[in-house]
CSV table of C-alpha atoms in Angstrom, one decimal:
chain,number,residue,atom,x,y,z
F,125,UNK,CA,0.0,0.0,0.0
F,126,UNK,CA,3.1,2.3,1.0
F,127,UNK,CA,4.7,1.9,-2.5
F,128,UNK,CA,1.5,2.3,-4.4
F,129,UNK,CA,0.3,5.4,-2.6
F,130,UNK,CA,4.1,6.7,-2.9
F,131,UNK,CA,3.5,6.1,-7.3
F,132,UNK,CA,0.5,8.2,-6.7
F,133,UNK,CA,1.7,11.1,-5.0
F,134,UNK,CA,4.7,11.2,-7.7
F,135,UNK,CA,2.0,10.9,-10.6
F,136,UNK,CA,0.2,13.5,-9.1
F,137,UNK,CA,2.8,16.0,-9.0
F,138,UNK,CA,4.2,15.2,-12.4
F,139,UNK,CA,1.0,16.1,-14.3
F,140,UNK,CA,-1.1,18.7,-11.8
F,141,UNK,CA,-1.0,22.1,-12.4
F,142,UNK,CA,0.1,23.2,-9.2
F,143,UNK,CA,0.8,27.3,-7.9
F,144,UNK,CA,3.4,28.1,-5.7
F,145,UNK,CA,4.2,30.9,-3.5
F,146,UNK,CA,6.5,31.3,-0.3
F,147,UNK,CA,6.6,33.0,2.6
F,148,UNK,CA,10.5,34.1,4.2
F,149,UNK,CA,10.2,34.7,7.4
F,150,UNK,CA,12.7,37.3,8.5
F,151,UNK,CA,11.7,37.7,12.2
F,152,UNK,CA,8.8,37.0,14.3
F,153,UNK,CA,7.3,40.4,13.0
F,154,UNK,CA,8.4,40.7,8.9
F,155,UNK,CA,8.2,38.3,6.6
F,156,UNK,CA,7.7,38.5,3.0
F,157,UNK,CA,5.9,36.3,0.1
F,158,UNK,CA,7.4,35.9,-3.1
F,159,UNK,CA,6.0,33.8,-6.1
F,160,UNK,CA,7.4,30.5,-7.1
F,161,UNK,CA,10.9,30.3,-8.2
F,162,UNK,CA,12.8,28.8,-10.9
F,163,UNK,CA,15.3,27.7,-8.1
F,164,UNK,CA,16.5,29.0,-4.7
F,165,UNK,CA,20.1,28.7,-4.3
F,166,UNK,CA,22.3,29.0,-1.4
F,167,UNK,CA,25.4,30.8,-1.8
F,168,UNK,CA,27.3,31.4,0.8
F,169,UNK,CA,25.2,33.8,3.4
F,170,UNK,CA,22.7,34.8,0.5
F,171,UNK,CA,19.7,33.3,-0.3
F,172,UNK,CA,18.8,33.7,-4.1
F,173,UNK,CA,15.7,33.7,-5.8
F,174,UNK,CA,16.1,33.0,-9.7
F,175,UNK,CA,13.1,33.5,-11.9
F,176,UNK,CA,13.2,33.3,-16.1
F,177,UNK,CA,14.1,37.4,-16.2
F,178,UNK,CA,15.0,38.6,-12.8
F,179,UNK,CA,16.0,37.2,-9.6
F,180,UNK,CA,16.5,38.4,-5.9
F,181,UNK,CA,18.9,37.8,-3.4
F,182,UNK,CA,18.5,38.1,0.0
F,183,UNK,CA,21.2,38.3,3.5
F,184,UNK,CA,21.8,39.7,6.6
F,185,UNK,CA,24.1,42.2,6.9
F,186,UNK,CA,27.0,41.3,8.7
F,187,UNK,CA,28.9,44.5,10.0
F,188,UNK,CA,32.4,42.8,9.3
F,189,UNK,CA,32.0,41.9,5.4
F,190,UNK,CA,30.6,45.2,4.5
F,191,UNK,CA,34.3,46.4,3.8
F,192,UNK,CA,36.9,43.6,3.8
F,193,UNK,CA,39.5,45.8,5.8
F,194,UNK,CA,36.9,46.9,8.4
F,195,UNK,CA,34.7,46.3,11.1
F,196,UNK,CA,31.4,48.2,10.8
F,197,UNK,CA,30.0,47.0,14.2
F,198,UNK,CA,28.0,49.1,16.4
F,199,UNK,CA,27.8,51.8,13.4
F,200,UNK,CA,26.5,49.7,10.4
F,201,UNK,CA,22.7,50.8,10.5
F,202,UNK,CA,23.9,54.4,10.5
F,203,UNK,CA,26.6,53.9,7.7
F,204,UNK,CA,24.1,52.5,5.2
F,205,UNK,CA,21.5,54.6,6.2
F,206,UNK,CA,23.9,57.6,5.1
F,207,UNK,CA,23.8,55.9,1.3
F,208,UNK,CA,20.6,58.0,1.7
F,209,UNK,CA,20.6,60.8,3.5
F,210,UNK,CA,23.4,63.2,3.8
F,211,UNK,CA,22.4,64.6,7.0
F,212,UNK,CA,22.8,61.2,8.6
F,213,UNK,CA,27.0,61.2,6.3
F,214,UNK,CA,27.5,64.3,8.2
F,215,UNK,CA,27.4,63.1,11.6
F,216,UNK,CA,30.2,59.8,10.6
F,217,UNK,CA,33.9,60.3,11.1
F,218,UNK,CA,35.1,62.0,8.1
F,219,UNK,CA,36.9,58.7,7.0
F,220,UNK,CA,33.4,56.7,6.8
F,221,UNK,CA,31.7,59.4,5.4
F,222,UNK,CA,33.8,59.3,2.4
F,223,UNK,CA,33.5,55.5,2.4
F,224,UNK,CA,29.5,56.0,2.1
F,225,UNK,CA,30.2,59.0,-0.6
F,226,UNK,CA,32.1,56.8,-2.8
F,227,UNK,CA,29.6,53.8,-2.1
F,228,UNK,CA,26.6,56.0,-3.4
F,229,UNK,CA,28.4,56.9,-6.3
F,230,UNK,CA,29.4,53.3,-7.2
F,231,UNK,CA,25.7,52.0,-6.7
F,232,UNK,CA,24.8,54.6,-8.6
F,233,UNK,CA,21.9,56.6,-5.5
F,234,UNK,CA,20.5,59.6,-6.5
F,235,UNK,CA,17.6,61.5,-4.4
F,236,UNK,CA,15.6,60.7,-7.3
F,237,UNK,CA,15.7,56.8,-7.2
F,238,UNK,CA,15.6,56.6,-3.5
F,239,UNK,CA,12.4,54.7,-2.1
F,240,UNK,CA,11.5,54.9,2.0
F,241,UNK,CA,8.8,53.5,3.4
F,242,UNK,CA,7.7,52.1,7.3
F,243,UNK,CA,5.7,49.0,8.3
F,244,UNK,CA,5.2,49.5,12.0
F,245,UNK,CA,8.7,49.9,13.8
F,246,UNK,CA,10.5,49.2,10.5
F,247,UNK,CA,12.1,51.0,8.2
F,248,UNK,CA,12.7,50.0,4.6
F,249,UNK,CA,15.2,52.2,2.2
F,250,UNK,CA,16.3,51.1,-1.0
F,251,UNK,CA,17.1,52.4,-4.7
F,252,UNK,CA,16.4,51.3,-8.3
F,253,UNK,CA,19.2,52.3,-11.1
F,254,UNK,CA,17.7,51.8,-14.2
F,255,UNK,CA,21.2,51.6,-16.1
F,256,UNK,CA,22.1,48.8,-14.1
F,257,UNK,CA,18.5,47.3,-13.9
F,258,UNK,CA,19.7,46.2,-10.3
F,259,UNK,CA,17.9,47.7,-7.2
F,260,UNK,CA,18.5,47.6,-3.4
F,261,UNK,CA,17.0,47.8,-0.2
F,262,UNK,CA,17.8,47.4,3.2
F,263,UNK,CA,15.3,46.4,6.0
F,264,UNK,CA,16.3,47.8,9.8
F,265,UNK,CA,14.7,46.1,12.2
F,266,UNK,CA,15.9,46.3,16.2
F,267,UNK,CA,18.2,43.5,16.1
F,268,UNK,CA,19.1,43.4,12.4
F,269,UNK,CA,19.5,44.5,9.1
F,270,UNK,CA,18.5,42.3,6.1
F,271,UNK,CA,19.8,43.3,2.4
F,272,UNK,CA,17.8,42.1,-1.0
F,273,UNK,CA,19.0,42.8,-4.2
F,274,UNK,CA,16.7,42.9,-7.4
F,275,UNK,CA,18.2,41.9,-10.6
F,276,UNK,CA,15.4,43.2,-13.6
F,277,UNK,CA,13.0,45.2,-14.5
F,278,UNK,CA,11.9,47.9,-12.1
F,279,UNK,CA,8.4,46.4,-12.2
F,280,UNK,CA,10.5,43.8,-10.3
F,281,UNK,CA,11.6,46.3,-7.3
């Protein structure tokens, strides 16, 4: 009966039309659903998400593989929050401020591309360059701050 209802199940899945979507849970108060993937890949610390045109990937940032060279701990919230706001650049050492001028200009931020929006006591904060079709944002929660990167189409971001 085992082996026969295992045949079954395989049958089943072979030649239904089934729909997918997932759910990442981040922390007991985020989580986010994405439709069904091509493939999810683990590479490293990064989870990626690859679909037939775009894909995501998705980490936690960890404050001492920001910069190879340097440990970001204790000020890595505030460093790539000043990717976005110049007010927040100011207030860094002069040393890590120029670190986070030369990272805007590499990922290409300007005020125009910048998105922020809150869910509850989080803050979301990203950017979409449309040269590079690539877009990312960064989630800031109390204990942590998670990274995903969009490779597409902005109708993607």
């Amino acid at each position: 009966m085992k082996k026969t209802s295992g045949i079954l199940f395989v049958f089943a899945l072979m030649f239904s039309s089934v729909c997918f979507s997932g759910t990442l849970v981040l922390s007991y108060k985020l989580q986010v659903d994405y439709p069904e993937p091509l493939l999810i890949s683990l590479s490293g610390e990064s989870l990626i998400f690859k679909y037939k045109d775009w894909s995501f990937l998705y980490d936690t940032v960890n404050p001492k593989t920001i910069y190879q060279s340097v440990d970001l701990t204790g000020v890595e919230k505030k460093f790539i929050r000043s990717f976005f706001d110049t007010k927040i650049r100011s207030q860094l050492p002069e040393w890590l401020a120029a670190l986070s001028k030369e990272q805007v200009k590499v990922f290409g931020i300007t005020p125009a591309n910048i998105k922020k929006t809150k869910v509850g006591p989080i803050d979301i904060i990203g950017y979409y360059d449309e040269k590079d079709r690539s877009g990312h944002f960064y989630v800031f929660e109390e204990l942590a701050t998670r990274h995903f990167a969009i490779y597409g189409t902005k109708n993607n971001f």
